Amino acid sequence: MRQPHAYPRKSRVSAVRKWKRHWQYYLLVALPLLYILIFKYIPMFGVLIAFKEYNVVQGILGSPWAGLDYFKQIFDTPFIWDYFKNTLEISLYGMLVGFPAPIALALALNEIRNGRFKKTVQMVTYAPYFISTVVIVSILIVNLSPNTGLMSSLFRSLGLEPIDFMGKPGWFTSIYVWSDVWQFVGYGAIIYIAALAGVNPELYEAAKVDGATRRQKIVHIDLPSLVPVMVILLILNMGNVMSVGFEKMYLMQNPLNQASSEVISTYVYKVGLLETNFSFSAAVGLLNSVINFILLVLVNFIAKKVSSTSLW
């Protein structure tokens, strides 16, 4: 007679054997999952601070509830919408310039037939990614200095008056965005180069037989093959549109360019840590995250309707 729990026991034994056979792969997956759990999910408990009169002595659970008072305070805070505007402006400008740049670089590298030159270009464009943010900002400050910078020397040699680029709010956004493009364009092109490497060679051979030019091959073969990757990365970028990097922004900031350089991340740092107004800064950060989430869902919905590619 067959035992009533034979099949479940057999499946459990099979699962244990499978785990023992491939434990190295499960270990590799466990490490990033553990990182996400510790640094992404567990800190979500701190969201309660935005709804409480938080103080360090009483702790998160012991602090009295404040309800939506701090969210109402956001709308009454002077200049808060200027900071949201700066954040959105820098993010959209960065996407407008930084999103197509890796695509263009990947397409250009894909057309290079000289292997040594191709590897050299890849190395030169990829190398800035490994430079720390502090060094990047130091390079910018030194080279854009109105007194001793490289740009000021160039302007003087042309008989022009040097410009204090880091001291003028109008220049800050462009300096931030284009320095980001220089730093990340090579790294961002890797995924597109990998996608182009997977294109069926028979498509290029057929295009060559039909007499297609290089431009026509790029338009009708390369770009369509990159569309799924482009859509996914665009959705992910839109999910971070209100999350401008704090470190570089804070290091580049000074009293002269603060009208353009003060964004949500730097404002939350100053209010939350420097002024110890933890509840208000948590409310601002939570509102910023909600906006990012809404944009992510909206763009994913549009992408799903327009194309067959989406995150879910």
Short mmCIF file of N, CA, C and O in Angstrom, two decimals, residues 1 4 12 15 30 41 76 100 105 109 120 210 241 265:
data_model
loop_
_atom_site.label_atom_id
_atom_site.label_comp_id
_atom_site.label_asym_id
_atom_site.label_seq_id
_atom_site.Cartn_x
_atom_site.Cartn_y
_atom_site.Cartn_z
N MET A 1 0.85 -1.21 0.00
CA MET A 1 0.00 0.00 0.00
C MET A 1 0.89 1.26 0.00
O MET A 1 1.86 1.33 0.72
N PRO A 4 0.64 7.63 2.45
CA PRO A 4 -0.11 8.84 2.10
C PRO A 4 0.76 10.07 1.86
O PRO A 4 0.38 10.97 1.14
N ARG A 12 10.53 16.82 -0.95
CA ARG A 12 11.43 17.47 0.00
C ARG A 12 12.85 16.92 -0.12
O ARG A 12 13.83 17.67 -0.09
N ALA A 15 14.41 18.33 -3.17
CA ALA A 15 14.82 19.72 -2.98
C ALA A 15 16.11 19.82 -2.19
O ALA A 15 16.98 20.64 -2.49
N ALA A 30 22.27 34.39 -2.28
CA ALA A 30 21.92 34.77 -0.91
C ALA A 30 22.60 36.06 -0.48
O ALA A 30 22.00 36.87 0.25
N TYR A 41 15.09 46.82 2.97
CA TYR A 41 13.78 46.51 3.52
C TYR A 41 13.67 46.80 5.02
O TYR A 41 12.69 47.39 5.47
N ASP A 76 3.91 74.36 3.46
CA ASP A 76 4.04 75.71 4.01
C ASP A 76 5.49 76.16 4.14
O ASP A 76 5.76 77.27 4.56
N PRO A 100 20.71 58.89 -24.04
CA PRO A 100 21.13 58.49 -25.40
C PRO A 100 22.64 58.40 -25.58
O PRO A 100 23.10 57.78 -26.54
N LEU A 105 27.39 55.75 -28.07
CA LEU A 105 28.74 55.20 -27.94
C LEU A 105 28.76 53.72 -28.31
O LEU A 105 29.68 53.26 -29.00
N LEU A 109 30.94 52.13 -31.31
CA LEU A 109 31.92 51.07 -31.07
C LEU A 109 31.60 49.81 -31.87
O LEU A 109 32.51 49.08 -32.29
N THR A 120 40.84 50.40 -27.00
CA THR A 120 41.38 51.63 -26.40
C THR A 120 40.27 52.61 -26.07
O THR A 120 40.25 53.20 -24.98
N ASP A 210 21.37 43.25 -49.73
CA ASP A 210 20.37 44.21 -50.24
C ASP A 210 20.96 45.58 -50.51
O ASP A 210 20.24 46.48 -50.96
N VAL A 241 13.92 59.45 -10.91
CA VAL A 241 14.01 60.80 -11.47
C VAL A 241 14.08 61.87 -10.38
O VAL A 241 14.66 62.94 -10.58
N SER A 265 17.67 65.82 -1.76
CA SER A 265 18.60 65.00 -0.97
C SER A 265 19.47 65.86 -0.05
O SER A 265 19.67 65.51 1.12
#
